[in-house]
Structures are given as structure tokens and as C-alpha cells.
Amino acid sequence: KQWIEQHLFPHKEVLGLKHNAESIESACDEMGFCYGEAFKWHRDVVQLQTRDAGEKLAVSFAVAKSANLSIYEWRMEQAIQRNAHIPEDLAKHGQLHLNSKQINVEVGRLYLLNNAINLETNMLDTPEEFWEDDRFQSEYDTSIKYLDVNARINLLNKRLEVLKDLNSILMNAAHNHHATILEWIIIILIVAEIVIEAFRTWREME
């Protein structure tokens, strides 16, 4: 972790998306490796069958994908906790206790999370390196299965659907808030016009 912070974090062109310290901490996990007669995982220790760098790279791809997924799981959990009060507010009061700026900020956050998960990551893709050398793709697939990557991605997408519904609620709330402001502006203008017309009529009657 210390090496990563010193040598990788300063280089955004290598990392791509920038994550905060808490999300990175959520992706940190201790795993070990050893050598044996057959490739297998057991209690977060991977047993490598060879000393070939390709085998280590295959495992590294899977572990990196799992770590990246952990970051998005953390971000998803934060978004859910941050907005957990919204359904309750709607059920109790029929409206959101958020101003227009807060609603717009949350809509932007949810959009960025949705965009990051679906457009800016390659969690569902097989690494391109296996197109040229697939000797250790089975080790990669075994590691992906052990780390529950596919199941976690499916769960993440289900939670994302819930957040999309929440996003729609927030956007409707923002629209209604804006419409309410426009209605009040129109009412105030009408009242002002009536007052001015009444004052003008009063002056003429004098």
C-alpha cells in the first residue's frame, strides 16, 4: 500500500479515475501466495503452479479488478446511506427537505457514479493480454470466481437500478421545486399588477 501511495497515486495518467483515501482503504486486503503442484485459492492464499510471470499477471488482473470493484461498492454504499432518508421523507411529509442546490448536487453525484460504473470501467471485460497469450486464462477465471467478482458486479448493478429510481425522484423534485418557484413568481407579478392597477384607478378617481 505504501509503495502504491508513493509511486502510483501521484500519476493520474496511470490511475485514471481519482479516488479518495477512504474508498482506497476499503479496497485494501491482505492476501498471500505460495507455490505448489496445482493452482488453487484457499483462505485468501493463492497457490501458484509455476514461477512464470504470466501466471502471476493473471492473478494480479483478477485481484486488481476485485479491488477496483471494492471501491465502487464503497461509493455505492455511501450513496445509499446519504440518500436513505429520502423515501422516508416522502412517506412522512410528501416532499423532500432539500433545496434546489442540494438536489442538483445529489443528482450530479449519482450520475457520476452511474457513469463511472458503466462507462469508465472494464470490470466485465477480459484483459486484452489474454488475446495474445491465453496460457493462464483459466487461472484468471478461477481467481475471478474465487473473488466473487461476477456476483458482486450483478449486485452492484441491482443497487444501481435502485439509485436510478432515486435519481428520477430527485430530478422530479427539482423540476417541481422549479415549477413552484415559477408559480410564485407569476402570482407575485399578478398581485403586483393588481396593486398597481388599483393604485392607478384610485389616482384617477381623485
PDB file of N, CA and C in Angstrom, residues 33-101:
ATOM      1  N   PHE A  33       0.579 -15.710  -1.191  1.00  0.00           N
ATOM      2  CA  PHE A  33       0.750 -16.681  -2.269  1.00  0.00           C
ATOM      3  C   PHE A  33       1.847 -17.666  -1.889  1.00  0.00           C
ATOM      4  N   CYS A  34       1.773 -18.825  -2.504  1.00  0.00           N
ATOM      5  CA  CYS A  34       2.792 -19.847  -2.321  1.00  0.00           C
ATOM      6  C   CYS A  34       2.869 -20.675  -3.595  1.00  0.00           C
ATOM      7  N   TYR A  35       3.756 -21.625  -3.634  1.00  0.00           N
ATOM      8  CA  TYR A  35       3.905 -22.475  -4.815  1.00  0.00           C
ATOM      9  C   TYR A  35       3.526 -23.913  -4.456  1.00  0.00           C
ATOM     10  N   GLY A  36       2.909 -24.586  -5.405  1.00  0.00           N
ATOM     11  CA  GLY A  36       2.517 -25.966  -5.172  1.00  0.00           C
ATOM     12  C   GLY A  36       2.320 -26.707  -6.480  1.00  0.00           C
ATOM     13  N   GLU A  37       1.772 -27.890  -6.387  1.00  0.00           N
ATOM     14  CA  GLU A  37       1.621 -28.721  -7.566  1.00  0.00           C
ATOM     15  C   GLU A  37       0.452 -28.304  -8.444  1.00  0.00           C
ATOM     16  N   ALA A  38      -0.566 -27.678  -7.845  1.00  0.00           N
ATOM     17  CA  ALA A  38      -1.752 -27.282  -8.614  1.00  0.00           C
ATOM     18  C   ALA A  38      -2.159 -25.867  -8.230  1.00  0.00           C
ATOM     19  N   PHE A  39      -2.746 -25.160  -9.189  1.00  0.00           N
ATOM     20  CA  PHE A  39      -3.208 -23.792  -8.926  1.00  0.00           C
ATOM     21  C   PHE A  39      -4.520 -23.846  -8.151  1.00  0.00           C
ATOM     22  N   LYS A  40      -4.587 -23.113  -7.052  1.00  0.00           N
ATOM     23  CA  LYS A  40      -5.830 -23.054  -6.280  1.00  0.00           C
ATOM     24  C   LYS A  40      -5.787 -21.882  -5.303  1.00  0.00           C
ATOM     25  N   TRP A  41      -6.977 -21.502  -4.848  1.00  0.00           N
ATOM     26  CA  TRP A  41      -7.139 -20.487  -3.812  1.00  0.00           C
ATOM     27  C   TRP A  41      -7.656 -21.168  -2.550  1.00  0.00           C
ATOM     28  N   HIS A  42      -7.158 -20.697  -1.390  1.00  0.00           N
ATOM     29  CA  HIS A  42      -7.672 -21.199  -0.122  1.00  0.00           C
ATOM     30  C   HIS A  42      -7.391 -20.175   0.967  1.00  0.00           C
ATOM     31  N   ARG A  43      -8.480 -19.674   1.574  1.00  0.00           N
ATOM     32  CA  ARG A  43      -8.370 -18.701   2.671  1.00  0.00           C
ATOM     33  C   ARG A  43      -7.476 -17.511   2.299  1.00  0.00           C
ATOM     34  N   ASP A  44      -7.775 -16.924   1.167  1.00  0.00           N
ATOM     35  CA  ASP A  44      -7.080 -15.727   0.664  1.00  0.00           C
ATOM     36  C   ASP A  44      -5.589 -15.953   0.400  1.00  0.00           C
ATOM     37  N   VAL A  45      -5.236 -17.175   0.147  1.00  0.00           N
ATOM     38  CA  VAL A  45      -3.863 -17.503  -0.268  1.00  0.00           C
ATOM     39  C   VAL A  45      -3.970 -18.245  -1.593  1.00  0.00           C
ATOM     40  N   VAL A  46      -3.246 -17.755  -2.589  1.00  0.00           N
ATOM     41  CA  VAL A  46      -3.277 -18.395  -3.889  1.00  0.00           C
ATOM     42  C   VAL A  46      -2.029 -19.271  -4.035  1.00  0.00           C
ATOM     43  N   GLN A  47      -2.231 -20.479  -4.457  1.00  0.00           N
ATOM     44  CA  GLN A  47      -1.119 -21.392  -4.699  1.00  0.00           C
ATOM     45  C   GLN A  47      -0.813 -21.409  -6.189  1.00  0.00           C
ATOM     46  N   LEU A  48       0.348 -20.919  -6.546  1.00  0.00           N
ATOM     47  CA  LEU A  48       0.757 -20.856  -7.944  1.00  0.00           C
ATOM     48  C   LEU A  48       1.401 -22.177  -8.357  1.00  0.00           C
ATOM     49  N   GLN A  49       1.138 -22.560  -9.582  1.00  0.00           N
ATOM     50  CA  GLN A  49       1.660 -23.835 -10.073  1.00  0.00           C
ATOM     51  C   GLN A  49       3.034 -23.675 -10.701  1.00  0.00           C
ATOM     52  N   THR A  50       3.329 -22.483 -11.207  1.00  0.00           N
ATOM     53  CA  THR A  50       4.619 -22.226 -11.855  1.00  0.00           C
ATOM     54  C   THR A  50       5.212 -20.934 -11.298  1.00  0.00           C
ATOM     55  N   ARG A  51       6.385 -20.619 -11.745  1.00  0.00           N
ATOM     56  CA  ARG A  51       7.019 -19.337 -11.412  1.00  0.00           C
ATOM     57  C   ARG A  51       7.000 -18.406 -12.621  1.00  0.00           C
ATOM     58  N   ASP A  52       6.171 -18.726 -13.576  1.00  0.00           N
ATOM     59  CA  ASP A  52       6.036 -17.919 -14.786  1.00  0.00           C
ATOM     60  C   ASP A  52       5.369 -16.584 -14.442  1.00  0.00           C
ATOM     61  N   ALA A  53       5.912 -15.498 -14.982  1.00  0.00           N
ATOM     62  CA  ALA A  53       5.343 -14.171 -14.722  1.00  0.00           C
ATOM     63  C   ALA A  53       3.919 -14.057 -15.256  1.00  0.00           C
ATOM     64  N   GLY A  54       3.599 -14.811 -16.306  1.00  0.00           N
ATOM     65  CA  GLY A  54       2.260 -14.782 -16.871  1.00  0.00           C
ATOM     66  C   GLY A  54       1.208 -15.262 -15.886  1.00  0.00           C
ATOM     67  N   GLU A  55       1.540 -16.254 -15.076  1.00  0.00           N
ATOM     68  CA  GLU A  55       0.600 -16.753 -14.080  1.00  0.00           C
ATOM     69  C   GLU A  55       0.364 -15.711 -12.994  1.00  0.00           C
ATOM     70  N   LYS A  56       1.440 -15.085 -12.556  1.00  0.00           N
ATOM     71  CA  LYS A  56       1.303 -14.012 -11.555  1.00  0.00           C
ATOM     72  C   LYS A  56       0.490 -12.854 -12.123  1.00  0.00           C
ATOM     73  N   LEU A  57       0.699 -12.538 -13.395  1.00  0.00           N
ATOM     74  CA  LEU A  57      -0.034 -11.444 -14.025  1.00  0.00           C
ATOM     75  C   LEU A  57      -1.531 -11.764 -14.105  1.00  0.00           C
ATOM     76  N   ALA A  58      -1.856 -13.025 -14.409  1.00  0.00           N
ATOM     77  CA  ALA A  58      -3.263 -13.428 -14.497  1.00  0.00           C
ATOM     78  C   ALA A  58      -3.962 -13.235 -13.154  1.00  0.00           C
ATOM     79  N   VAL A  59      -3.296 -13.631 -12.074  1.00  0.00           N
ATOM     80  CA  VAL A  59      -3.855 -13.450 -10.729  1.00  0.00           C
ATOM     81  C   VAL A  59      -3.949 -11.966 -10.394  1.00  0.00           C
ATOM     82  N   SER A  60      -2.935 -11.207 -10.784  1.00  0.00           N
ATOM     83  CA  SER A  60      -2.921  -9.766 -10.498  1.00  0.00           C
ATOM     84  C   SER A  60      -4.071  -9.052 -11.183  1.00  0.00           C
ATOM     85  N   PHE A  61      -4.395  -9.447 -12.407  1.00  0.00           N
ATOM     86  CA  PHE A  61      -5.536  -8.850 -13.114  1.00  0.00           C
ATOM     87  C   PHE A  61      -6.827  -9.063 -12.309  1.00  0.00           C
ATOM     88  N   ALA A  62      -7.018 -10.282 -11.821  1.00  0.00           N
ATOM     89  CA  ALA A  62      -8.234 -10.598 -11.068  1.00  0.00           C
ATOM     90  C   ALA A  62      -8.287  -9.834  -9.749  1.00  0.00           C
ATOM     91  N   VAL A  63      -7.170  -9.795  -9.046  1.00  0.00           N
ATOM     92  CA  VAL A  63      -7.128  -9.085  -7.762  1.00  0.00           C
ATOM     93  C   VAL A  63      -7.348  -7.587  -7.963  1.00  0.00           C
ATOM     94  N   ALA A  64      -6.738  -7.029  -9.019  1.00  0.00           N
ATOM     95  CA  ALA A  64      -6.916  -5.605  -9.308  1.00  0.00           C
ATOM     96  C   ALA A  64      -8.372  -5.298  -9.637  1.00  0.00           C
ATOM     97  N   LYS A  65      -9.009  -6.185 -10.390  1.00  0.00           N
ATOM     98  CA  LYS A  65     -10.415  -5.985 -10.735  1.00  0.00           C
ATOM     99  C   LYS A  65     -11.285  -6.043  -9.481  1.00  0.00           C
ATOM    100  N   SER A  66     -10.964  -6.958  -8.575  1.00  0.00           N
ATOM    101  CA  SER A  66     -11.701  -7.071  -7.325  1.00  0.00           C
ATOM    102  C   SER A  66     -11.516  -5.819  -6.467  1.00  0.00           C
ATOM    103  N   ALA A  67     -10.290  -5.298  -6.432  1.00  0.00           N
ATOM    104  CA  ALA A  67     -10.013  -4.091  -5.647  1.00  0.00           C
ATOM    105  C   ALA A  67     -10.754  -2.893  -6.223  1.00  0.00           C
ATOM    106  N   ASN A  68     -10.750  -2.787  -7.548  1.00  0.00           N
ATOM    107  CA  ASN A  68     -11.468  -1.688  -8.199  1.00  0.00           C
ATOM    108  C   ASN A  68     -12.965  -1.785  -7.920  1.00  0.00           C
ATOM    109  N   LEU A  69     -13.473  -2.995  -7.935  1.00  0.00           N
ATOM    110  CA  LEU A  69     -14.880  -3.217  -7.636  1.00  0.00           C
ATOM    111  C   LEU A  69     -15.203  -2.831  -6.194  1.00  0.00           C
ATOM    112  N   SER A  70     -14.282  -3.093  -5.283  1.00  0.00           N
ATOM    113  CA  SER A  70     -14.484  -2.734  -3.874  1.00  0.00           C
ATOM    114  C   SER A  70     -14.663  -1.230  -3.707  1.00  0.00           C
ATOM    115  N   ILE A  71     -13.934  -0.459  -4.502  1.00  0.00           N
ATOM    116  CA  ILE A  71     -14.048   0.990  -4.434  1.00  0.00           C
ATOM    117  C   ILE A  71     -15.447   1.434  -4.846  1.00  0.00           C
ATOM    118  N   TYR A  72     -15.960   0.843  -5.921  1.00  0.00           N
ATOM    119  CA  TYR A  72     -17.294   1.223  -6.378  1.00  0.00           C
ATOM    120  C   TYR A  72     -18.376   0.705  -5.435  1.00  0.00           C
ATOM    121  N   GLU A  73     -18.127  -0.423  -4.797  1.00  0.00           N
ATOM    122  CA  GLU A  73     -19.055  -0.902  -3.774  1.00  0.00           C
ATOM    123  C   GLU A  73     -19.109   0.075  -2.606  1.00  0.00           C
ATOM    124  N   TRP A  74     -17.954   0.600  -2.220  1.00  0.00           N
ATOM    125  CA  TRP A  74     -17.903   1.593  -1.134  1.00  0.00           C
ATOM    126  C   TRP A  74     -18.635   2.863  -1.533  1.00  0.00           C
ATOM    127  N   ARG A  75     -18.392   3.324  -2.752  1.00  0.00           N
ATOM    128  CA  ARG A  75     -19.072   4.537  -3.225  1.00  0.00           C
ATOM    129  C   ARG A  75     -20.579   4.340  -3.307  1.00  0.00           C
ATOM    130  N   MET A  76     -20.991   3.156  -3.727  1.00  0.00           N
ATOM    131  CA  MET A  76     -22.414   2.843  -3.793  1.00  0.00           C
ATOM    132  C   MET A  76     -23.024   2.859  -2.399  1.00  0.00           C
ATOM    133  N   GLU A  77     -22.334   2.245  -1.438  1.00  0.00           N
ATOM    134  CA  GLU A  77     -22.838   2.215  -0.065  1.00  0.00           C
ATOM    135  C   GLU A  77     -22.957   3.624   0.512  1.00  0.00           C
ATOM    136  N   GLN A  78     -21.981   4.479   0.200  1.00  0.00           N
ATOM    137  CA  GLN A  78     -22.051   5.865   0.654  1.00  0.00           C
ATOM    138  C   GLN A  78     -23.247   6.593   0.052  1.00  0.00           C
ATOM    139  N   ALA A  79     -23.510   6.350  -1.224  1.00  0.00           N
ATOM    140  CA  ALA A  79     -24.644   6.997  -1.891  1.00  0.00           C
ATOM    141  C   ALA A  79     -25.962   6.527  -1.286  1.00  0.00           C
ATOM    142  N   ILE A  80     -26.052   5.231  -0.979  1.00  0.00           N
ATOM    143  CA  ILE A  80     -27.273   4.688  -0.389  1.00  0.00           C
ATOM    144  C   ILE A  80     -27.515   5.274   1.003  1.00  0.00           C
ATOM    145  N   GLN A  81     -26.460   5.320   1.824  1.00  0.00           N
ATOM    146  CA  GLN A  81     -26.590   5.875   3.166  1.00  0.00           C
ATOM    147  C   GLN A  81     -26.928   7.362   3.118  1.00  0.00           C
ATOM    148  N   ARG A  82     -26.332   8.057   2.179  1.00  0.00           N
ATOM    149  CA  ARG A  82     -26.549   9.508   2.070  1.00  0.00           C
ATOM    150  C   ARG A  82     -27.987   9.840   1.692  1.00  0.00           C
ATOM    151  N   ASN A  83     -28.637   8.929   0.974  1.00  0.00           N
ATOM    152  CA  ASN A  83     -29.987   9.202   0.480  1.00  0.00           C
ATOM    153  C   ASN A  83     -31.053   8.328   1.120  1.00  0.00           C
ATOM    154  N   ALA A  84     -30.696   7.621   2.188  1.00  0.00           N
ATOM    155  CA  ALA A  84     -31.638   6.706   2.824  1.00  0.00           C
ATOM    156  C   ALA A  84     -32.855   7.432   3.386  1.00  0.00           C
ATOM    157  N   HIS A  85     -32.693   8.701   3.721  1.00  0.00           N
ATOM    158  CA  HIS A  85     -33.794   9.445   4.339  1.00  0.00           C
ATOM    159  C   HIS A  85     -34.846   9.884   3.312  1.00  0.00           C
ATOM    160  N   ILE A  86     -34.520   9.863   2.033  1.00  0.00           N
ATOM    161  CA  ILE A  86     -35.421  10.420   1.015  1.00  0.00           C
ATOM    162  C   ILE A  86     -36.755   9.675   0.938  1.00  0.00           C
ATOM    163  N   PRO A  87     -36.785   8.332   0.827  1.00  0.00           N
ATOM    164  CA  PRO A  87     -38.089   7.643   0.808  1.00  0.00           C
ATOM    165  C   PRO A  87     -38.894   7.898   2.079  1.00  0.00           C
ATOM    166  N   GLU A  88     -38.194   7.957   3.220  1.00  0.00           N
ATOM    167  CA  GLU A  88     -38.891   8.198   4.489  1.00  0.00           C
ATOM    168  C   GLU A  88     -39.491   9.600   4.527  1.00  0.00           C
ATOM    169  N   ASP A  89     -38.737  10.587   4.032  1.00  0.00           N
ATOM    170  CA  ASP A  89     -39.262  11.962   3.979  1.00  0.00           C
ATOM    171  C   ASP A  89     -40.494  12.043   3.092  1.00  0.00           C
ATOM    172  N   LEU A  90     -40.438  11.353   1.953  1.00  0.00           N
ATOM    173  CA  LEU A  90     -41.581  11.369   1.042  1.00  0.00           C
ATOM    174  C   LEU A  90     -42.796  10.701   1.667  1.00  0.00           C
ATOM    175  N   ALA A  91     -42.553   9.595   2.400  1.00  0.00           N
ATOM    176  CA  ALA A  91     -43.667   8.871   3.022  1.00  0.00           C
ATOM    177  C   ALA A  91     -44.295   9.686   4.147  1.00  0.00           C
ATOM    178  N   LYS A  92     -43.472  10.385   4.923  1.00  0.00           N
ATOM    179  CA  LYS A  92     -43.978  11.121   6.083  1.00  0.00           C
ATOM    180  C   LYS A  92     -44.537  12.497   5.720  1.00  0.00           C
ATOM    181  N   HIS A  93     -43.816  13.217   4.854  1.00  0.00           N
ATOM    182  CA  HIS A  93     -44.154  14.616   4.611  1.00  0.00           C
ATOM    183  C   HIS A  93     -44.646  14.889   3.189  1.00  0.00           C
ATOM    184  N   GLY A  94     -44.455  13.927   2.289  1.00  0.00           N
ATOM    185  CA  GLY A  94     -44.891  14.143   0.916  1.00  0.00           C
ATOM    186  C   GLY A  94     -43.990  15.058   0.125  1.00  0.00           C
ATOM    187  N   GLN A  95     -42.864  15.426   0.694  1.00  0.00           N
ATOM    188  CA  GLN A  95     -41.921  16.290  -0.008  1.00  0.00           C
ATOM    189  C   GLN A  95     -40.522  16.097   0.565  1.00  0.00           C
ATOM    190  N   LEU A  96     -39.527  16.577  -0.178  1.00  0.00           N
ATOM    191  CA  LEU A  96     -38.138  16.460   0.254  1.00  0.00           C
ATOM    192  C   LEU A  96     -37.695  17.733   0.954  1.00  0.00           C
ATOM    193  N   HIS A  97     -36.981  17.556   2.061  1.00  0.00           N
ATOM    194  CA  HIS A  97     -36.453  18.712   2.773  1.00  0.00           C
ATOM    195  C   HIS A  97     -35.060  19.047   2.236  1.00  0.00           C
ATOM    196  N   LEU A  98     -35.009  19.290   0.941  1.00  0.00           N
ATOM    197  CA  LEU A  98     -33.767  19.650   0.267  1.00  0.00           C
ATOM    198  C   LEU A  98     -34.030  20.868  -0.607  1.00  0.00           C
ATOM    199  N   ASN A  99     -33.064  21.776  -0.631  1.00  0.00           N
ATOM    200  CA  ASN A  99     -33.230  22.912  -1.530  1.00  0.00           C
ATOM    201  C   ASN A  99     -32.762  22.531  -2.934  1.00  0.00           C
ATOM    202  N   SER A 100     -32.957  23.431  -3.872  1.00  0.00           N
ATOM    203  CA  SER A 100     -32.653  23.136  -5.276  1.00  0.00           C
ATOM    204  C   SER A 100     -31.180  22.796  -5.477  1.00  0.00           C
ATOM    205  N   LYS A 101     -30.298  23.498  -4.790  1.00  0.00           N
ATOM    206  CA  LYS A 101     -28.865  23.250  -4.945  1.00  0.00           C
ATOM    207  C   LYS A 101     -28.502  21.863  -4.440  1.00  0.00           C
TER     208      LYS A 101
END
